[in-house]
């Protein structure tokens, strides 16, 4: 389970600090499954450092129901969305 500063269906999960992004990339390399936790205010925000590409994320858990278009875009990257 990891979180992020922002998530976008094109860029994936992003961070403001490179160190945070590198740590999350290391988590992914060592795991078989990655669950990203993101609150509503993090959706559709992009920051400088990509921590996880969409293909690195297996599940996205949010605190709200995604609209159909956004969920379909994440699903196209094989991300299962839960809320």
Coordinates of N, CA and C in Angstrom, one line a residue, residues 47-74:
X47 N 2.4 16.2 -10.7 CA 3.6 16.8 -10.1 C 4.8 16.4 -10.9
X48 N 6.0 17.0 -10.5 CA 7.2 16.9 -11.3 C 7.7 15.5 -11.4
X49 N 7.7 14.7 -10.3 CA 8.4 13.4 -10.3 C 7.4 12.2 -10.4
X50 N 7.5 11.4 -11.4 CA 6.6 10.2 -11.5 C 7.1 9.1 -10.6
X51 N 6.2 8.7 -9.7 CA 6.6 7.6 -8.8 C 6.2 6.2 -9.4
X52 N 5.0 6.2 -10.0 CA 4.5 4.9 -10.5 C 3.8 5.2 -11.9
X53 N 4.1 4.5 -12.9 CA 3.4 4.6 -14.1 C 2.1 3.8 -13.9
X54 N 1.1 4.0 -14.7 CA -0.2 3.3 -14.6 C 0.0 1.8 -14.6
X55 N 0.9 1.3 -15.5 CA 1.1 -0.1 -15.5 C 1.7 -0.7 -14.3
X56 N 2.2 0.1 -13.4 CA 2.8 -0.3 -12.1 C 1.7 -0.5 -11.0
X57 N 0.5 0.0 -11.2 CA -0.5 0.1 -10.2 C -1.5 -1.1 -10.5
X58 N -1.8 -1.9 -9.5 CA -2.8 -3.0 -9.7 C -4.2 -2.6 -9.2
X59 N -4.2 -1.9 -8.1 CA -5.5 -1.4 -7.5 C -5.4 0.0 -7.1
X60 N -6.4 0.7 -7.3 CA -6.6 2.1 -6.8 C -7.8 2.2 -5.9
X61 N -7.5 2.6 -4.7 CA -8.5 2.8 -3.7 C -8.7 4.2 -3.4
X62 N -10.0 4.7 -3.5 CA -10.3 6.1 -3.3 C -11.3 6.3 -2.2
X63 N -11.5 7.5 -1.8 CA -12.6 7.8 -0.8 C -13.9 8.3 -1.5
X64 N -14.0 8.1 -2.8 CA -15.2 8.5 -3.5 C -15.3 7.7 -4.8
X65 N -16.5 7.7 -5.4 CA -16.7 6.9 -6.6 C -16.2 7.7 -7.8
X66 N -15.4 7.1 -8.6 CA -14.9 7.8 -9.8 C -16.0 7.9 -10.8
X67 N -16.0 8.9 -11.6 CA -16.9 9.0 -12.7 C -16.6 7.9 -13.7
X68 N -17.6 7.6 -14.6 CA -17.4 6.4 -15.5 C -16.2 6.6 -16.4
X69 N -16.0 7.8 -17.0 CA -14.9 8.0 -17.9 C -13.6 7.8 -17.2
X70 N -13.4 8.4 -16.1 CA -12.1 8.2 -15.4 C -11.9 6.8 -15.0
X71 N -12.9 6.1 -14.5 CA -12.7 4.7 -14.1 C -12.4 3.9 -15.4
X72 N -13.0 4.2 -16.5 CA -12.7 3.4 -17.7 C -11.3 3.6 -18.2
X73 N -10.8 4.9 -18.0 CA -9.4 5.1 -18.4 C -8.4 4.4 -17.5
X74 N -8.7 4.3 -16.2 CA -7.8 3.5 -15.3 C -7.9 2.0 -15.6

